[in-house]
Amino acid sequence: MRYFLVLCIGLIFGLQTALTQVPKKNTSSDIYHSLQKLNFLGSALYIAAHPDDENTRLISYLSNEVKARTGYLSITRGDGGQNLIGSELRELLGVLRTQELLAARGVDGGEQFFTRANDFGYSKHPNETLKIWDKEVVLGDVVWVLRNFKPDVIVNRFDHRTPGSTHGHHTSSAILSVEAFDLVNNKNAYPEQLDKVDPWQPKRLFFNTSWWFYGSPENFEKADKSKLMNLDVGVYYPLKGLSNNEIASIASSQHLCQGFGRLSVRGSQDEYIELLAGDLPKDKTNVFEGIDTSWSRINGGEAIGKLLYDIENNFDFVNPSKHLPELLQAHKLLVDIDDDHWKHIKLKELQNIIIAVCGLYLEASAELPNSYPGNTVKINIEVLNRSNTSVSLNSVSLGSKRYAQDRTLLANNQKKKLVLDLKIPNNQSYTSPYWLAETGSLGMYEVNKQELIGSPETEPPFTAKFELDFNGYLLTLEKPIIHRSSRPDKGELYQPFEIIPEVTARFGDRVLIFADGKSKKVPVTISAHKNDIKGNVELCHGEGWEVDQEIKEFEIANKGDEITLEFTLTPPSGENASYITPLIRINGKELDKELIEIAYDHIPTQTVLLPSEAKVVRLDIEKVGDHIGYIMGAGDDIPESLEQIGYTVHLIDPKEIEAGSLDKYDAVVTGIRAYNVIEELKFKQRYLLEYAKQGGNLIIQYNTAGRRDKSFNDLAPYPLKLSRDRITNEDSDVKIIASDHAVINFPNTITNSDFKGWVQERGLYFPGEWDPKFTPILQMNDEGESPTDGALLVTPYGKGNYIYTGISFFRELPAGVPGAYKLFANILSLGKEQMDNSTDIKGK
């Protein structure tokens, strides 16, 4: 009798896709570890707020030591943070951090999930957080993930009982988890979900505590631990040749854009979890005590377990393919069980083991990394059986087309190669992060398809289905279509095969500043993603703006080529902010997308389609000086922003700074976190200060005062101590407390109106203490808090000036905030004001 099964890999909720990773080469030890996990039917979910919040030690322990199916629910994608390795911010940073989380889970063995909440930046209290997030919607997303993942055990990273003591997002993640624990089994809670999922009740809810939450190790030592469980997460895995803590270190080091690369750790280490709900296990080292995690958990599972436990107990590391008959028999029984949840999970795991024991290699590689709707693409198929198992290839299916192979026998280590055609439908959707497809709000992404909520990334556009005959038992195994290539300086590379528009457009700058009433040439670059593109581009603009020729024709012969068209844009007479968009028309289609690539070695290359637009700002602004030296720190776009208002910006290599080398600049600026990320700067600081002393204008932007940072005591010429003070509300009140200072009056007059329309925050890591020689310029405070004066500090130093600012210019200038431009121009111009007898301006 012949059996047939189609396994829809990647369509089941929560399955992780590693589209661009080099295919895993499973050793016998890897297969055995997978067997152990296959034979454990229990799930644990870790919940926190951001990428990097997760405790990789505990996730790895639950996945690799306990063998549980383990997931991490990050409420946000980390969109509101900073970027240590590049210039991506906001939604692009969220895409980067999503992939870093997936890379971390690829190391520690967990799965990754998200809600639709947008990381809008630092929040001081959960009341603010949950208002901006739309609590009921995000809570529904948490309930949705729980009903899909069905965890037996939930572990919160943060304490729901201490609002206001830490980041509002942190506490909110715990509050949402505690509330969801009580709602997930309630049929009256989010009933619209129940046509797709069933209610579920987790058994236990924990808080992953430590001495840090008690204030000190001494306080923790004295604390009541009756509800605490103690897990030694420093265990060693001989099969992996690594300890659990080493795996955790490697996993957390994937968060490179947050500076989490760190040394590996070994040895015994305790983790504590406090019971919040459910029953406390008597064995305080076993979170699953009393929960059936055997195959007996499911109806019909005992017969499956009998087969699989026997394989685990008698596993042949030399010839694992000998276990194939029993694995196929278990597969046949598993197909027939009624428990859809465990059936889907365990069929996927079992299928991967079947592939591994046979040494099967299945690949579908497109000849190109991307294509467009309506095109036909060549797909290179490779099928290889590296065992003596009797396996035949019956067919390969691409899209809706099936290519029969007449039961081609796959002889041991004899490669089967095919070249097949994939026809891309004309209505095929483009590949891009699904949560960016619609315009969201400050606190929420817009996702209208319920099944997508929680998923880490967009499904692959196409897969290849391989129908294989294992001596009469048919399996259809599905693989995403990828693109495989090589580079002399990189070696073999894998990346996703993606669908993109035939043509995209971009502006050279996302913000265009018109510092006076003069017209500007606005270049629009058109990129062809197919041959023989012909059409026109209309520059759409707001009222009051004028363009010399609104529609221009273009023609591009070859895919990959670009053409740049120039439009002359004239601003209104008065201050104004608007947007311009290039609307492309080809073959009756209208296209308005920009294609953005995020490429780093530690993650798969990401292509993101966003609306192609630029903010245009008519700004009445004055400046003094021309040449600015800029020392890049953790990465920002301020140099480009300054060039928008007429400065010539010179990027300075810190290694080349020496006595007198800075004298040619009208001002020298250090980028964000420069002293935290550039070790060289501490050795060059004397030259920077000497530059100011001899008449230069030295501006130091924010540095952090965290325990991981390489801050040093000589940041300023006079005592100055950084704090963690920050103003998170971008609309908070700002008081000018040095109204007669030059930095407020020259060459632009700064008023309270210049602090309107700011984005995400006012600033961060303001100094908390400073020498009386410094003049504080601005006073700020969030609602309900005491004012802080450390946002902008200025002091004369010798013949020049030293300025320290925690204001978030790195966010405001790229966002085209007029007041931020005026204030920064004044900072750069400090010391160059012309005095007259009728004006008393301090700070010269």
mmCIF file of C-alpha atoms in Angstrom, residues 329-477:
data_model
loop_
_atom_site.group_PDB
_atom_site.id
_atom_site.type_symbol
_atom_site.label_atom_id
_atom_site.label_comp_id
_atom_site.label_asym_id
_atom_site.label_seq_id
_atom_site.Cartn_x
_atom_site.Cartn_y
_atom_site.Cartn_z
ATOM 1 C CA GLN A 329 6.529 4.050 10.159
ATOM 2 C CA ALA A 330 6.351 6.707 12.878
ATOM 3 C CA HIS A 331 5.640 9.278 10.194
ATOM 4 C CA LYS A 332 2.750 7.189 8.866
ATOM 5 C CA LEU A 333 1.226 6.899 12.357
ATOM 6 C CA LEU A 334 1.745 10.597 13.109
ATOM 7 C CA VAL A 335 -0.176 11.633 9.995
ATOM 8 C CA ASP A 336 -3.283 9.945 11.356
ATOM 9 C CA ILE A 337 -3.409 11.467 14.863
ATOM 10 C CA ASP A 338 -6.162 13.946 15.711
ATOM 11 C CA ASP A 339 -4.071 16.527 17.581
ATOM 12 C CA ASP A 340 -3.379 19.034 14.786
ATOM 13 C CA HIS A 341 -1.126 21.181 16.961
ATOM 14 C CA TRP A 342 1.420 18.521 17.832
ATOM 15 C CA LYS A 343 0.965 16.797 14.488
ATOM 16 C CA HIS A 344 2.144 19.860 12.562
ATOM 17 C CA ILE A 345 5.085 20.493 14.895
ATOM 18 C CA LYS A 346 6.302 16.914 15.093
ATOM 19 C CA LEU A 347 5.786 16.132 11.393
ATOM 20 C CA LYS A 348 8.140 18.980 10.572
ATOM 21 C CA GLU A 349 10.733 17.760 13.079
ATOM 22 C CA LEU A 350 10.385 14.150 11.943
ATOM 23 C CA GLN A 351 10.626 15.084 8.283
ATOM 24 C CA ASN A 352 13.883 16.948 8.915
ATOM 25 C CA ILE A 353 15.288 13.886 10.675
ATOM 26 C CA ILE A 354 14.278 11.651 7.753
ATOM 27 C CA ILE A 355 16.097 13.985 5.353
ATOM 28 C CA ALA A 356 19.133 14.048 7.631
ATOM 29 C CA VAL A 357 19.539 10.298 8.187
ATOM 30 C CA CYS A 358 19.510 9.763 4.419
ATOM 31 C CA GLY A 359 21.970 12.552 3.774
ATOM 32 C CA LEU A 360 19.391 14.005 1.389
ATOM 33 C CA TYR A 361 20.264 17.336 -0.186
ATOM 34 C CA LEU A 362 17.417 19.218 -1.868
ATOM 35 C CA GLU A 363 17.942 22.636 -3.402
ATOM 36 C CA ALA A 364 16.088 24.973 -5.738
ATOM 37 C CA SER A 365 18.241 27.920 -6.752
ATOM 38 C CA ALA A 366 17.041 30.701 -9.041
ATOM 39 C CA GLU A 367 19.505 31.939 -11.645
ATOM 40 C CA LEU A 368 18.958 35.489 -10.359
ATOM 41 C CA PRO A 369 18.421 36.875 -6.841
ATOM 42 C CA ASN A 370 15.182 38.571 -7.894
ATOM 43 C CA SER A 371 12.653 38.925 -10.661
ATOM 44 C CA TYR A 372 9.355 40.666 -11.396
ATOM 45 C CA PRO A 373 5.714 39.704 -12.034
ATOM 46 C CA GLY A 374 5.117 38.173 -15.452
ATOM 47 C CA ASN A 375 8.688 36.972 -15.960
ATOM 48 C CA THR A 376 9.952 33.400 -16.373
ATOM 49 C CA VAL A 377 13.004 32.407 -14.340
ATOM 50 C CA LYS A 378 15.310 29.415 -14.642
ATOM 51 C CA ILE A 379 15.500 27.334 -11.454
ATOM 52 C CA ASN A 380 18.441 25.008 -10.882
ATOM 53 C CA ILE A 381 17.338 21.870 -9.053
ATOM 54 C CA GLU A 382 19.785 19.652 -7.177
ATOM 55 C CA VAL A 383 18.753 16.368 -5.545
ATOM 56 C CA LEU A 384 21.257 14.081 -3.853
ATOM 57 C CA ASN A 385 20.844 10.924 -1.778
ATOM 58 C CA ARG A 386 23.987 10.205 0.253
ATOM 59 C CA SER A 387 22.985 6.804 1.643
ATOM 60 C CA ASN A 388 22.121 3.304 0.454
ATOM 61 C CA THR A 389 18.457 3.994 1.108
ATOM 62 C CA SER A 390 16.059 3.297 -1.752
ATOM 63 C CA VAL A 391 14.737 6.715 -2.694
ATOM 64 C CA SER A 392 13.212 7.846 -5.986
ATOM 65 C CA LEU A 393 12.356 11.312 -7.244
ATOM 66 C CA ASN A 394 8.830 11.298 -8.659
ATOM 67 C CA SER A 395 8.408 14.975 -9.467
ATOM 68 C CA VAL A 396 9.376 18.557 -8.757
ATOM 69 C CA SER A 397 6.692 21.242 -8.582
ATOM 70 C CA LEU A 398 7.292 24.966 -9.026
ATOM 71 C CA GLY A 399 4.295 27.170 -8.428
ATOM 72 C CA SER A 400 1.334 25.471 -10.096
ATOM 73 C CA LYS A 401 3.431 23.444 -12.557
ATOM 74 C CA ARG A 402 4.513 19.868 -11.852
ATOM 75 C CA TYR A 403 7.532 18.360 -13.613
ATOM 76 C CA ALA A 404 7.247 14.544 -13.555
ATOM 77 C CA GLN A 405 10.499 12.540 -13.268
ATOM 78 C CA ASP A 406 9.175 8.984 -13.790
ATOM 79 C CA ARG A 407 10.416 7.685 -10.435
ATOM 80 C CA THR A 408 14.083 8.479 -11.013
ATOM 81 C CA LEU A 409 16.116 6.308 -8.641
ATOM 82 C CA LEU A 410 18.539 8.370 -6.567
ATOM 83 C CA ALA A 411 21.643 6.221 -6.367
ATOM 84 C CA ASN A 412 24.034 6.736 -3.479
ATOM 85 C CA ASN A 413 25.963 10.002 -3.929
ATOM 86 C CA GLN A 414 24.909 10.388 -7.581
ATOM 87 C CA LYS A 415 23.654 13.934 -8.050
ATOM 88 C CA LYS A 416 20.483 14.615 -9.994
ATOM 89 C CA LYS A 417 20.388 18.082 -11.600
ATOM 90 C CA LEU A 418 17.528 19.763 -13.461
ATOM 91 C CA VAL A 419 16.883 23.187 -14.927
ATOM 92 C CA LEU A 420 13.189 24.103 -14.765
ATOM 93 C CA ASP A 421 11.114 27.178 -15.593
ATOM 94 C CA LEU A 422 9.236 29.171 -12.972
ATOM 95 C CA LYS A 423 6.504 31.380 -14.404
ATOM 96 C CA ILE A 424 5.800 34.294 -12.088
ATOM 97 C CA PRO A 425 2.121 35.318 -12.202
ATOM 98 C CA ASN A 426 1.329 38.840 -13.357
ATOM 99 C CA ASN A 427 -0.468 39.522 -10.075
ATOM 100 C CA GLN A 428 2.336 38.201 -7.850
ATOM 101 C CA SER A 429 2.858 40.443 -4.817
ATOM 102 C CA TYR A 430 6.235 42.025 -4.177
ATOM 103 C CA THR A 431 8.591 40.721 -1.485
ATOM 104 C CA SER A 432 9.046 43.094 1.442
ATOM 105 C CA PRO A 433 8.567 42.994 5.227
ATOM 106 C CA TYR A 434 4.855 42.397 5.602
ATOM 107 C CA TRP A 435 4.472 44.765 8.566
ATOM 108 C CA LEU A 436 5.656 47.696 6.434
ATOM 109 C CA ALA A 437 3.147 47.158 3.629
ATOM 110 C CA GLU A 438 0.623 49.593 5.123
ATOM 111 C CA THR A 439 1.087 52.927 6.861
ATOM 112 C CA GLY A 440 1.009 52.459 10.619
ATOM 113 C CA SER A 441 0.886 54.837 13.560
ATOM 114 C CA LEU A 442 3.408 56.053 16.114
ATOM 115 C CA GLY A 443 2.831 52.985 18.278
ATOM 116 C CA MET A 444 1.460 50.308 15.962
ATOM 117 C CA TYR A 445 2.186 48.621 12.654
ATOM 118 C CA GLU A 446 -0.800 47.936 10.424
ATOM 119 C CA VAL A 447 -1.213 44.232 9.567
ATOM 120 C CA ASN A 448 -4.628 43.248 8.281
ATOM 121 C CA LYS A 449 -4.070 39.516 7.719
ATOM 122 C CA GLN A 450 -4.556 37.741 11.040
ATOM 123 C CA GLU A 451 -2.401 34.748 10.114
ATOM 124 C CA LEU A 452 0.648 36.988 9.676
ATOM 125 C CA ILE A 453 0.489 38.500 13.166
ATOM 126 C CA GLY A 454 3.307 37.108 15.286
ATOM 127 C CA SER A 455 5.367 35.861 12.350
ATOM 128 C CA PRO A 456 8.971 37.057 12.298
ATOM 129 C CA GLU A 457 9.259 37.676 8.565
ATOM 130 C CA THR A 458 7.510 37.495 5.223
ATOM 131 C CA GLU A 459 6.869 34.067 3.721
ATOM 132 C CA PRO A 460 9.072 33.137 0.738
ATOM 133 C CA PRO A 461 7.276 33.963 -2.513
ATOM 134 C CA PHE A 462 7.915 30.553 -4.064
ATOM 135 C CA THR A 463 8.873 27.072 -2.941
ATOM 136 C CA ALA A 464 9.866 23.899 -4.720
ATOM 137 C CA LYS A 465 8.045 20.670 -3.834
ATOM 138 C CA PHE A 466 9.992 17.445 -4.169
ATOM 139 C CA GLU A 467 7.844 14.285 -4.326
ATOM 140 C CA LEU A 468 10.003 11.416 -3.102
ATOM 141 C CA ASP A 469 9.234 7.700 -2.983
ATOM 142 C CA PHE A 470 10.786 5.872 -0.035
ATOM 143 C CA ASN A 471 10.239 2.295 -1.183
ATOM 144 C CA GLY A 472 6.496 2.802 -1.577
ATOM 145 C CA TYR A 473 5.947 5.561 0.975
ATOM 146 C CA LEU A 474 5.532 8.977 -0.599
ATOM 147 C CA LEU A 475 6.631 12.241 0.974
ATOM 148 C CA THR A 476 6.438 15.692 -0.525
ATOM 149 C CA LEU A 477 9.209 17.844 0.900
#
